[in-house]
């Protein structure tokens, strides 16, 4: 999850958004490179979202299915799941490379990427766009909500049983489970809030027969809706690691060790 979200920041926020604003005529915006970069961006975002689903499923197994936990919650299984998510995300978004055509041709060099007209009129491309949006974020949203609801239900039932057994004493295990409930609700809530604008924009484009990036004026409602959806989508990839990993004690310890390590090396050099 951390690697996928870091790739979102590097490939999309830095190389696409920031470079696009300050270096608009760099080689990254030659049409073949631009098309590849957009397809790669979609693949990275899919990895970020589906790794969140995989982690939610992993937590569900670890908390609710104690017998299956021994077989499933292993390093080997995690490696296979991560490999499958990255591979399938790349394969799914390979078709995005063929959506775009040059916006300008300067000195026989194609520049920038503009979605082909056939992308909005062809039933095949319309089906691909629907499938793309259904798989990300609709299906992940449903799965995360379902898995977290089942996990919370299991935690509440277990807490009720433990409360009846330990009426007059505090139970640290119940406190841990209460924190888990808050954590799961934060994940579900942030995912819904940060992806809802993107989903609304997609429905607006397909139902109202508009095009993506239809606003050439920064003050147009279409442009603001489109770009706000993408901004919140990128923010979601930055929020999830903090919600999932930033609240874990072991993660915080490793982060502190990572910060201290280069400082210790510098101190040793001057000793």
C-alpha atoms as a PDB file:
ATOM      1  CA  UNK A   1       0.000   0.000   0.000  1.00  0.00           C
ATOM      2  CA  UNK A   2       2.774   2.407   0.886  1.00  0.00           C
ATOM      3  CA  UNK A   3       4.621   1.705  -2.392  1.00  0.00           C
ATOM      4  CA  UNK A   4       1.461   2.112  -4.504  1.00  0.00           C
ATOM      5  CA  UNK A   5       0.531   5.376  -2.780  1.00  0.00           C
ATOM      6  CA  UNK A   6       4.083   6.682  -3.132  1.00  0.00           C
ATOM      7  CA  UNK A   7       3.889   5.898  -6.857  1.00  0.00           C
ATOM      8  CA  UNK A   8       0.656   7.926  -7.009  1.00  0.00           C
ATOM      9  CA  UNK A   9       2.503  10.926  -5.590  1.00  0.00           C
ATOM     10  CA  UNK A  10       5.528  10.514  -7.893  1.00  0.00           C
ATOM     11  CA  UNK A  11       3.877   9.491 -11.184  1.00  0.00           C
ATOM     12  CA  UNK A  12       0.635  11.475 -10.996  1.00  0.00           C
ATOM     13  CA  UNK A  13       1.080  14.425  -8.667  1.00  0.00           C
ATOM     14  CA  UNK A  14       4.724  15.274  -9.473  1.00  0.00           C
ATOM     15  CA  UNK A  15       5.404  14.015 -13.021  1.00  0.00           C
ATOM     16  CA  UNK A  16       1.920  14.732 -14.367  1.00  0.00           C
ATOM     17  CA  UNK A  17       0.367  17.634 -12.468  1.00  0.00           C
ATOM     18  CA  UNK A  18       3.363  19.672 -11.283  1.00  0.00           C
ATOM     19  CA  UNK A  19       5.490  19.066 -14.391  1.00  0.00           C
ATOM     20  CA  UNK A  20       2.432  19.781 -16.568  1.00  0.00           C
ATOM     21  CA  UNK A  21       2.022  23.215 -14.953  1.00  0.00           C
ATOM     22  CA  UNK A  22       5.654  24.333 -14.919  1.00  0.00           C
ATOM     23  CA  UNK A  23       7.156  22.370 -17.850  1.00  0.00           C
ATOM     24  CA  UNK A  24       4.285  21.901 -20.337  1.00  0.00           C
ATOM     25  CA  UNK A  25       6.546  21.227 -23.338  1.00  0.00           C
ATOM     26  CA  UNK A  26       8.724  18.518 -21.787  1.00  0.00           C
ATOM     27  CA  UNK A  27       9.099  15.149 -23.543  1.00  0.00           C
ATOM     28  CA  UNK A  28       6.530  13.682 -21.113  1.00  0.00           C
ATOM     29  CA  UNK A  29       3.815  15.379 -23.168  1.00  0.00           C
ATOM     30  CA  UNK A  30       4.723  13.909 -26.552  1.00  0.00           C
ATOM     31  CA  UNK A  31       1.587  11.927 -27.390  1.00  0.00           C
ATOM     32  CA  UNK A  32       2.974   8.330 -27.209  1.00  0.00           C
ATOM     33  CA  UNK A  33       4.720   9.101 -23.900  1.00  0.00           C
ATOM     34  CA  UNK A  34       1.671  10.950 -22.629  1.00  0.00           C
ATOM     35  CA  UNK A  35      -0.648   8.041 -23.514  1.00  0.00           C
ATOM     36  CA  UNK A  36       1.650   5.566 -21.779  1.00  0.00           C
ATOM     37  CA  UNK A  37       1.854   7.815 -18.739  1.00  0.00           C
ATOM     38  CA  UNK A  38      -1.956   8.086 -18.488  1.00  0.00           C
ATOM     39  CA  UNK A  39      -2.370   4.298 -18.749  1.00  0.00           C
ATOM     40  CA  UNK A  40       0.317   3.886 -16.078  1.00  0.00           C
ATOM     41  CA  UNK A  41      -1.471   6.411 -13.857  1.00  0.00           C
ATOM     42  CA  UNK A  42      -4.715   4.430 -14.080  1.00  0.00           C
ATOM     43  CA  UNK A  43      -2.852   1.224 -13.237  1.00  0.00           C
ATOM     44  CA  UNK A  44      -1.174   2.806 -10.192  1.00  0.00           C
ATOM     45  CA  UNK A  45      -4.492   4.162  -8.901  1.00  0.00           C
ATOM     46  CA  UNK A  46      -6.090   0.735  -9.329  1.00  0.00           C
ATOM     47  CA  UNK A  47      -3.221  -0.815  -7.362  1.00  0.00           C
ATOM     48  CA  UNK A  48      -3.705   1.694  -4.553  1.00  0.00           C
ATOM     49  CA  UNK A  49      -7.450   1.044  -4.325  1.00  0.00           C
ATOM     50  CA  UNK A  50      -7.357  -2.751  -4.649  1.00  0.00           C
ATOM     51  CA  UNK A  51      -4.510  -3.109  -2.155  1.00  0.00           C
ATOM     52  CA  UNK A  52      -6.794  -1.288   0.291  1.00  0.00           C
ATOM     53  CA  UNK A  53      -9.450  -3.925  -0.470  1.00  0.00           C
ATOM     54  CA  UNK A  54      -6.887  -6.710  -0.016  1.00  0.00           C
ATOM     55  CA  UNK A  55      -5.805  -5.257   3.319  1.00  0.00           C
ATOM     56  CA  UNK A  56      -9.440  -4.970   4.461  1.00  0.00           C
ATOM     57  CA  UNK A  57      -9.950  -8.620   3.532  1.00  0.00           C
ATOM     58  CA  UNK A  58      -6.777  -9.555   5.395  1.00  0.00           C
ATOM     59  CA  UNK A  59      -8.028  -7.766   8.546  1.00  0.00           C
ATOM     60  CA  UNK A  60     -11.408  -9.485   8.170  1.00  0.00           C
ATOM     61  CA  UNK A  61      -9.758 -12.923   8.058  1.00  0.00           C
ATOM     62  CA  UNK A  62      -7.408 -12.103  10.948  1.00  0.00           C
ATOM     63  CA  UNK A  63     -10.234 -10.910  13.228  1.00  0.00           C
ATOM     64  CA  UNK A  64     -13.261 -12.996  12.188  1.00  0.00           C
ATOM     65  CA  UNK A  65     -11.890 -16.297  10.860  1.00  0.00           C
ATOM     66  CA  UNK A  66      -9.403 -17.666  13.371  1.00  0.00           C
ATOM     67  CA  UNK A  67      -9.112 -21.098  11.708  1.00  0.00           C
ATOM     68  CA  UNK A  68      -8.469 -19.644   8.249  1.00  0.00           C
ATOM     69  CA  UNK A  69      -6.107 -17.037   9.710  1.00  0.00           C
ATOM     70  CA  UNK A  70      -3.303 -19.581  10.232  1.00  0.00           C
ATOM     71  CA  UNK A  71      -3.304 -20.592   6.549  1.00  0.00           C
ATOM     72  CA  UNK A  72      -4.161 -17.276   4.948  1.00  0.00           C
ATOM     73  CA  UNK A  73      -2.381 -14.560   6.975  1.00  0.00           C
ATOM     74  CA  UNK A  74       1.156 -15.426   5.870  1.00  0.00           C
ATOM     75  CA  UNK A  75       3.936 -13.576   4.086  1.00  0.00           C
ATOM     76  CA  UNK A  76       3.659 -15.951   1.109  1.00  0.00           C
ATOM     77  CA  UNK A  77      -0.064 -15.303   0.661  1.00  0.00           C
ATOM     78  CA  UNK A  78       0.441 -11.551   1.014  1.00  0.00           C
ATOM     79  CA  UNK A  79       3.172 -11.606  -1.660  1.00  0.00           C
ATOM     80  CA  UNK A  80       0.913 -13.498  -4.062  1.00  0.00           C
ATOM     81  CA  UNK A  81      -1.999 -11.125  -3.444  1.00  0.00           C
ATOM     82  CA  UNK A  82       0.185  -8.053  -4.011  1.00  0.00           C
ATOM     83  CA  UNK A  83       1.666  -9.558  -7.193  1.00  0.00           C
ATOM     84  CA  UNK A  84      -1.807 -10.403  -8.515  1.00  0.00           C
ATOM     85  CA  UNK A  85      -3.110  -6.877  -7.828  1.00  0.00           C
ATOM     86  CA  UNK A  86      -0.186  -5.201  -9.646  1.00  0.00           C
ATOM     87  CA  UNK A  87      -0.353  -7.621 -12.610  1.00  0.00           C
ATOM     88  CA  UNK A  88      -4.118  -7.416 -13.125  1.00  0.00           C
ATOM     89  CA  UNK A  89      -4.129  -3.626 -12.714  1.00  0.00           C
ATOM     90  CA  UNK A  90      -1.497  -3.242 -15.439  1.00  0.00           C
ATOM     91  CA  UNK A  91      -3.315  -5.633 -17.805  1.00  0.00           C
ATOM     92  CA  UNK A  92      -6.692  -3.945 -17.249  1.00  0.00           C
ATOM     93  CA  UNK A  93      -5.365  -0.473 -18.046  1.00  0.00           C
ATOM     94  CA  UNK A  94      -3.300  -1.423 -21.101  1.00  0.00           C
ATOM     95  CA  UNK A  95      -6.308  -0.487 -23.286  1.00  0.00           C
ATOM     96  CA  UNK A  96      -6.211   3.094 -21.971  1.00  0.00           C
ATOM     97  CA  UNK A  97      -3.110   3.695 -24.110  1.00  0.00           C
ATOM     98  CA  UNK A  98      -5.262   3.551 -27.271  1.00  0.00           C
ATOM     99  CA  UNK A  99      -7.880   6.088 -26.125  1.00  0.00           C
ATOM    100  CA  UNK A 100      -5.872   9.217 -26.927  1.00  0.00           C
ATOM    101  CA  UNK A 101      -4.767  11.122 -30.005  1.00  0.00           C
ATOM    102  CA  UNK A 102      -2.548  14.222 -30.449  1.00  0.00           C
ATOM    103  CA  UNK A 103      -4.006  17.569 -29.486  1.00  0.00           C
ATOM    104  CA  UNK A 104      -1.422  19.446 -31.591  1.00  0.00           C
ATOM    105  CA  UNK A 105       1.194  18.477 -34.162  1.00  0.00           C
ATOM    106  CA  UNK A 106       4.207  20.812 -34.132  1.00  0.00           C
ATOM    107  CA  UNK A 107       7.082  20.148 -36.553  1.00  0.00           C
ATOM    108  CA  UNK A 108       5.686  16.666 -37.222  1.00  0.00           C
ATOM    109  CA  UNK A 109       5.791  15.873 -33.497  1.00  0.00           C
ATOM    110  CA  UNK A 110       2.470  14.941 -31.824  1.00  0.00           C
ATOM    111  CA  UNK A 111       1.904  16.800 -28.556  1.00  0.00           C
ATOM    112  CA  UNK A 112      -0.438  16.210 -25.607  1.00  0.00           C
ATOM    113  CA  UNK A 113      -3.305  13.737 -25.296  1.00  0.00           C
ATOM    114  CA  UNK A 114      -6.923  14.260 -26.209  1.00  0.00           C
ATOM    115  CA  UNK A 115      -9.534  11.500 -25.995  1.00  0.00           C
ATOM    116  CA  UNK A 116     -10.646  10.380 -29.448  1.00  0.00           C
ATOM    117  CA  UNK A 117     -14.192  11.215 -30.487  1.00  0.00           C
ATOM    118  CA  UNK A 118     -14.897   7.488 -30.903  1.00  0.00           C
ATOM    119  CA  UNK A 119     -14.273   7.058 -27.167  1.00  0.00           C
ATOM    120  CA  UNK A 120     -17.575   8.868 -26.496  1.00  0.00           C
ATOM    121  CA  UNK A 121     -19.585   7.434 -29.423  1.00  0.00           C
ATOM    122  CA  UNK A 122     -18.423   3.803 -29.664  1.00  0.00           C
ATOM    123  CA  UNK A 123     -20.421   1.216 -27.631  1.00  0.00           C
ATOM    124  CA  UNK A 124     -17.222  -0.772 -27.087  1.00  0.00           C
ATOM    125  CA  UNK A 125     -15.372   2.171 -25.528  1.00  0.00           C
ATOM    126  CA  UNK A 126     -18.472   3.129 -23.534  1.00  0.00           C
ATOM    127  CA  UNK A 127     -18.586  -0.436 -22.163  1.00  0.00           C
ATOM    128  CA  UNK A 128     -14.873  -0.252 -21.319  1.00  0.00           C
ATOM    129  CA  UNK A 129     -15.388   3.064 -19.492  1.00  0.00           C
ATOM    130  CA  UNK A 130     -18.316   1.619 -17.505  1.00  0.00           C
ATOM    131  CA  UNK A 131     -16.290  -1.482 -16.598  1.00  0.00           C
ATOM    132  CA  UNK A 132     -13.334   0.692 -15.628  1.00  0.00           C
ATOM    133  CA  UNK A 133     -15.439   2.816 -13.263  1.00  0.00           C
ATOM    134  CA  UNK A 134     -17.362  -0.155 -11.869  1.00  0.00           C
ATOM    135  CA  UNK A 135     -14.135  -1.979 -11.000  1.00  0.00           C
ATOM    136  CA  UNK A 136     -12.677   1.241  -9.550  1.00  0.00           C
ATOM    137  CA  UNK A 137     -14.191   2.593  -7.358  1.00  0.00           C
ATOM    138  CA  UNK A 138     -17.690   0.988  -7.209  1.00  0.00           C
ATOM    139  CA  UNK A 139     -16.734  -2.648  -6.491  1.00  0.00           C
ATOM    140  CA  UNK A 140     -13.944  -1.706  -4.026  1.00  0.00           C
ATOM    141  CA  UNK A 141     -16.366   0.586  -2.203  1.00  0.00           C
ATOM    142  CA  UNK A 142     -18.920  -2.222  -1.821  1.00  0.00           C
ATOM    143  CA  UNK A 143     -16.273  -4.751  -0.740  1.00  0.00           C
ATOM    144  CA  UNK A 144     -14.641  -2.420   1.789  1.00  0.00           C
ATOM    145  CA  UNK A 145     -18.024  -1.471   3.241  1.00  0.00           C
ATOM    146  CA  UNK A 146     -19.132  -5.126   3.440  1.00  0.00           C
ATOM    147  CA  UNK A 147     -15.882  -6.439   4.930  1.00  0.00           C
ATOM    148  CA  UNK A 148     -15.664  -3.645   7.474  1.00  0.00           C
ATOM    149  CA  UNK A 149     -19.336  -4.091   8.443  1.00  0.00           C
ATOM    150  CA  UNK A 150     -18.810  -7.828   9.017  1.00  0.00           C
ATOM    151  CA  UNK A 151     -15.639  -7.133  10.981  1.00  0.00           C
ATOM    152  CA  UNK A 152     -17.372  -4.543  13.175  1.00  0.00           C
ATOM    153  CA  UNK A 153     -20.319  -6.909  13.740  1.00  0.00           C
ATOM    154  CA  UNK A 154     -17.916  -9.653  14.856  1.00  0.00           C
ATOM    155  CA  UNK A 155     -16.041  -7.273  17.175  1.00  0.00           C
ATOM    156  CA  UNK A 156     -19.273  -6.022  18.780  1.00  0.00           C
ATOM    157  CA  UNK A 157     -20.530  -9.580  19.324  1.00  0.00           C
ATOM    158  CA  UNK A 158     -17.187 -10.608  20.864  1.00  0.00           C
ATOM    159  CA  UNK A 159     -17.169  -7.515  23.070  1.00  0.00           C
ATOM    160  CA  UNK A 160     -20.659  -8.345  24.350  1.00  0.00           C
ATOM    161  CA  UNK A 161     -19.543 -11.832  25.318  1.00  0.00           C
ATOM    162  CA  UNK A 162     -16.393 -10.557  27.044  1.00  0.00           C
ATOM    163  CA  UNK A 163     -18.363  -7.821  28.851  1.00  0.00           C
ATOM    164  CA  UNK A 164     -20.680 -10.423  30.386  1.00  0.00           C
ATOM    165  CA  UNK A 165     -17.688 -12.420  31.597  1.00  0.00           C
ATOM    166  CA  UNK A 166     -15.736  -9.423  32.983  1.00  0.00           C
ATOM    167  CA  UNK A 167     -18.375  -7.168  34.535  1.00  0.00           C
ATOM    168  CA  UNK A 168     -16.311  -5.578  37.282  1.00  0.00           C
ATOM    169  CA  UNK A 169     -12.915  -5.238  35.617  1.00  0.00           C
ATOM    170  CA  UNK A 170     -11.490  -3.344  32.670  1.00  0.00           C
ATOM    171  CA  UNK A 171     -10.579  -5.310  29.573  1.00  0.00           C
ATOM    172  CA  UNK A 172      -7.661  -4.016  27.425  1.00  0.00           C
ATOM    173  CA  UNK A 173      -8.724  -6.351  24.602  1.00  0.00           C
ATOM    174  CA  UNK A 174     -12.097  -4.581  24.354  1.00  0.00           C
ATOM    175  CA  UNK A 175     -10.313  -1.234  24.158  1.00  0.00           C
ATOM    176  CA  UNK A 176      -8.207  -2.514  21.253  1.00  0.00           C
ATOM    177  CA  UNK A 177     -11.316  -3.728  19.472  1.00  0.00           C
ATOM    178  CA  UNK A 178     -13.033  -0.393  20.020  1.00  0.00           C
ATOM    179  CA  UNK A 179     -10.100   1.330  18.332  1.00  0.00           C
ATOM    180  CA  UNK A 180     -10.364  -1.157  15.459  1.00  0.00           C
ATOM    181  CA  UNK A 181     -14.014  -0.155  14.923  1.00  0.00           C
ATOM    182  CA  UNK A 182     -13.081   3.530  14.756  1.00  0.00           C
ATOM    183  CA  UNK A 183     -10.263   2.714  12.334  1.00  0.00           C
ATOM    184  CA  UNK A 184     -12.546   0.733  10.019  1.00  0.00           C
ATOM    185  CA  UNK A 185     -15.177   3.469   9.979  1.00  0.00           C
ATOM    186  CA  UNK A 186     -12.501   6.057   9.136  1.00  0.00           C
ATOM    187  CA  UNK A 187     -11.339   3.957   6.176  1.00  0.00           C
ATOM    188  CA  UNK A 188     -14.847   3.431   4.791  1.00  0.00           C
ATOM    189  CA  UNK A 189     -15.876   7.039   5.364  1.00  0.00           C
ATOM    190  CA  UNK A 190     -12.782   8.588   3.767  1.00  0.00           C
ATOM    191  CA  UNK A 191     -12.999   6.286   0.733  1.00  0.00           C
ATOM    192  CA  UNK A 192     -16.670   7.182   0.148  1.00  0.00           C
ATOM    193  CA  UNK A 193     -16.197  10.921   0.609  1.00  0.00           C
ATOM    194  CA  UNK A 194     -13.060  11.181  -1.524  1.00  0.00           C
ATOM    195  CA  UNK A 195     -14.375   9.079  -4.443  1.00  0.00           C
ATOM    196  CA  UNK A 196     -17.986  10.293  -4.591  1.00  0.00           C
ATOM    197  CA  UNK A 197     -17.137  13.392  -6.693  1.00  0.00           C
ATOM    198  CA  UNK A 198     -15.244  11.270  -9.245  1.00  0.00           C
ATOM    199  CA  UNK A 199     -18.223   8.918  -9.525  1.00  0.00           C
ATOM    200  CA  UNK A 200     -20.640  11.838  -9.971  1.00  0.00           C
ATOM    201  CA  UNK A 201     -18.435  13.268 -12.728  1.00  0.00           C
ATOM    202  CA  UNK A 202     -18.366   9.917 -14.548  1.00  0.00           C
ATOM    203  CA  UNK A 203     -22.174   9.617 -14.441  1.00  0.00           C
ATOM    204  CA  UNK A 204     -22.479  13.227 -15.607  1.00  0.00           C
ATOM    205  CA  UNK A 205     -20.216  12.567 -18.605  1.00  0.00           C
ATOM    206  CA  UNK A 206     -21.959   9.363 -19.685  1.00  0.00           C
ATOM    207  CA  UNK A 207     -25.580  10.377 -19.034  1.00  0.00           C
ATOM    208  CA  UNK A 208     -25.413  14.049 -20.087  1.00  0.00           C
ATOM    209  CA  UNK A 209     -23.187  13.197 -23.101  1.00  0.00           C
ATOM    210  CA  UNK A 210     -20.384  15.590 -22.152  1.00  0.00           C
ATOM    211  CA  UNK A 211     -16.679  14.848 -22.484  1.00  0.00           C
ATOM    212  CA  UNK A 212     -13.931  14.624 -19.894  1.00  0.00           C
ATOM    213  CA  UNK A 213     -11.910  17.829 -19.527  1.00  0.00           C
ATOM    214  CA  UNK A 214     -14.709  19.599 -21.377  1.00  0.00           C
ATOM    215  CA  UNK A 215     -14.060  22.929 -19.679  1.00  0.00           C
ATOM    216  CA  UNK A 216     -11.399  25.024 -21.356  1.00  0.00           C
ATOM    217  CA  UNK A 217     -12.148  27.815 -18.887  1.00  0.00           C
ATOM    218  CA  UNK A 218     -10.917  27.218 -15.352  1.00  0.00           C
ATOM    219  CA  UNK A 219     -14.119  28.793 -14.012  1.00  0.00           C
ATOM    220  CA  UNK A 220     -16.468  26.426 -15.868  1.00  0.00           C
ATOM    221  CA  UNK A 221     -18.491  24.076 -13.667  1.00  0.00           C
ATOM    222  CA  UNK A 222     -17.592  21.050 -15.845  1.00  0.00           C
ATOM    223  CA  UNK A 223     -13.879  21.681 -15.474  1.00  0.00           C
ATOM    224  CA  UNK A 224     -14.116  22.298 -11.721  1.00  0.00           C
ATOM    225  CA  UNK A 225     -16.161  19.109 -11.180  1.00  0.00           C
ATOM    226  CA  UNK A 226     -13.745  17.040 -13.288  1.00  0.00           C
ATOM    227  CA  UNK A 227     -10.569  18.296 -11.648  1.00  0.00           C
ATOM    228  CA  UNK A 228     -12.046  18.229  -8.130  1.00  0.00           C
ATOM    229  CA  UNK A 229     -12.862  14.540  -8.605  1.00  0.00           C
ATOM    230  CA  UNK A 230      -9.291  13.739  -9.592  1.00  0.00           C
ATOM    231  CA  UNK A 231      -7.834  15.855  -6.778  1.00  0.00           C
ATOM    232  CA  UNK A 232      -9.889  14.020  -4.154  1.00  0.00           C
ATOM    233  CA  UNK A 233      -9.043  10.662  -5.765  1.00  0.00           C
ATOM    234  CA  UNK A 234      -5.326  11.398  -5.414  1.00  0.00           C
ATOM    235  CA  UNK A 235      -5.878  12.579  -1.844  1.00  0.00           C
ATOM    236  CA  UNK A 236      -7.533   9.236  -1.017  1.00  0.00           C
ATOM    237  CA  UNK A 237      -4.316   7.412  -1.897  1.00  0.00           C
ATOM    238  CA  UNK A 238      -2.429   9.672   0.527  1.00  0.00           C
ATOM    239  CA  UNK A 239      -4.962   9.318   3.364  1.00  0.00           C
ATOM    240  CA  UNK A 240      -5.259   5.512   3.506  1.00  0.00           C
ATOM    241  CA  UNK A 241      -1.655   4.782   4.594  1.00  0.00           C
ATOM    242  CA  UNK A 242      -2.007   7.227   7.477  1.00  0.00           C
ATOM    243  CA  UNK A 243      -5.304   5.690   8.551  1.00  0.00           C
ATOM    244  CA  UNK A 244      -4.174   2.071   8.245  1.00  0.00           C
ATOM    245  CA  UNK A 245      -0.485   2.147   9.036  1.00  0.00           C
ATOM    246  CA  UNK A 246       0.009   5.452  10.833  1.00  0.00           C
ATOM    247  CA  UNK A 247      -2.154   4.300  13.734  1.00  0.00           C
ATOM    248  CA  UNK A 248      -0.159   1.086  14.228  1.00  0.00           C
ATOM    249  CA  UNK A 249       2.466   1.134  16.964  1.00  0.00           C
ATOM    250  CA  UNK A 250       4.925  -1.096  15.105  1.00  0.00           C
ATOM    251  CA  UNK A 251       4.712   1.075  11.994  1.00  0.00           C
ATOM    252  CA  UNK A 252       5.444   4.205  14.034  1.00  0.00           C
ATOM    253  CA  UNK A 253       8.441   2.496  15.596  1.00  0.00           C
ATOM    254  CA  UNK A 254       9.821   1.487  12.205  1.00  0.00           C
ATOM    255  CA  UNK A 255       9.250   5.017  10.903  1.00  0.00           C
ATOM    256  CA  UNK A 256      11.213   6.445  13.828  1.00  0.00           C
ATOM    257  CA  UNK A 257      14.009   3.952  13.159  1.00  0.00           C
ATOM    258  CA  UNK A 258      14.044   4.993   9.505  1.00  0.00           C
ATOM    259  CA  UNK A 259      14.420   8.657  10.477  1.00  0.00           C
ATOM    260  CA  UNK A 260      17.092   7.944  13.104  1.00  0.00           C
ATOM    261  CA  UNK A 261      19.212   5.708  10.846  1.00  0.00           C
ATOM    262  CA  UNK A 262      20.662   8.415   8.516  1.00  0.00           C
ATOM    263  CA  UNK A 263      21.153  10.723  11.514  1.00  0.00           C
ATOM    264  CA  UNK A 264      23.169   8.023  13.294  1.00  0.00           C
ATOM    265  CA  UNK A 265      25.313   7.575  10.176  1.00  0.00           C
ATOM    266  CA  UNK A 266      26.041  11.307  10.070  1.00  0.00           C
ATOM    267  CA  UNK A 267      26.954  11.347  13.758  1.00  0.00           C
ATOM    268  CA  UNK A 268      29.360   8.397  13.236  1.00  0.00           C
ATOM    269  CA  UNK A 269      31.047  10.199  10.336  1.00  0.00           C
ATOM    270  CA  UNK A 270      31.892  13.174  12.559  1.00  0.00           C
ATOM    271  CA  UNK A 271      33.040  11.094  15.520  1.00  0.00           C
END
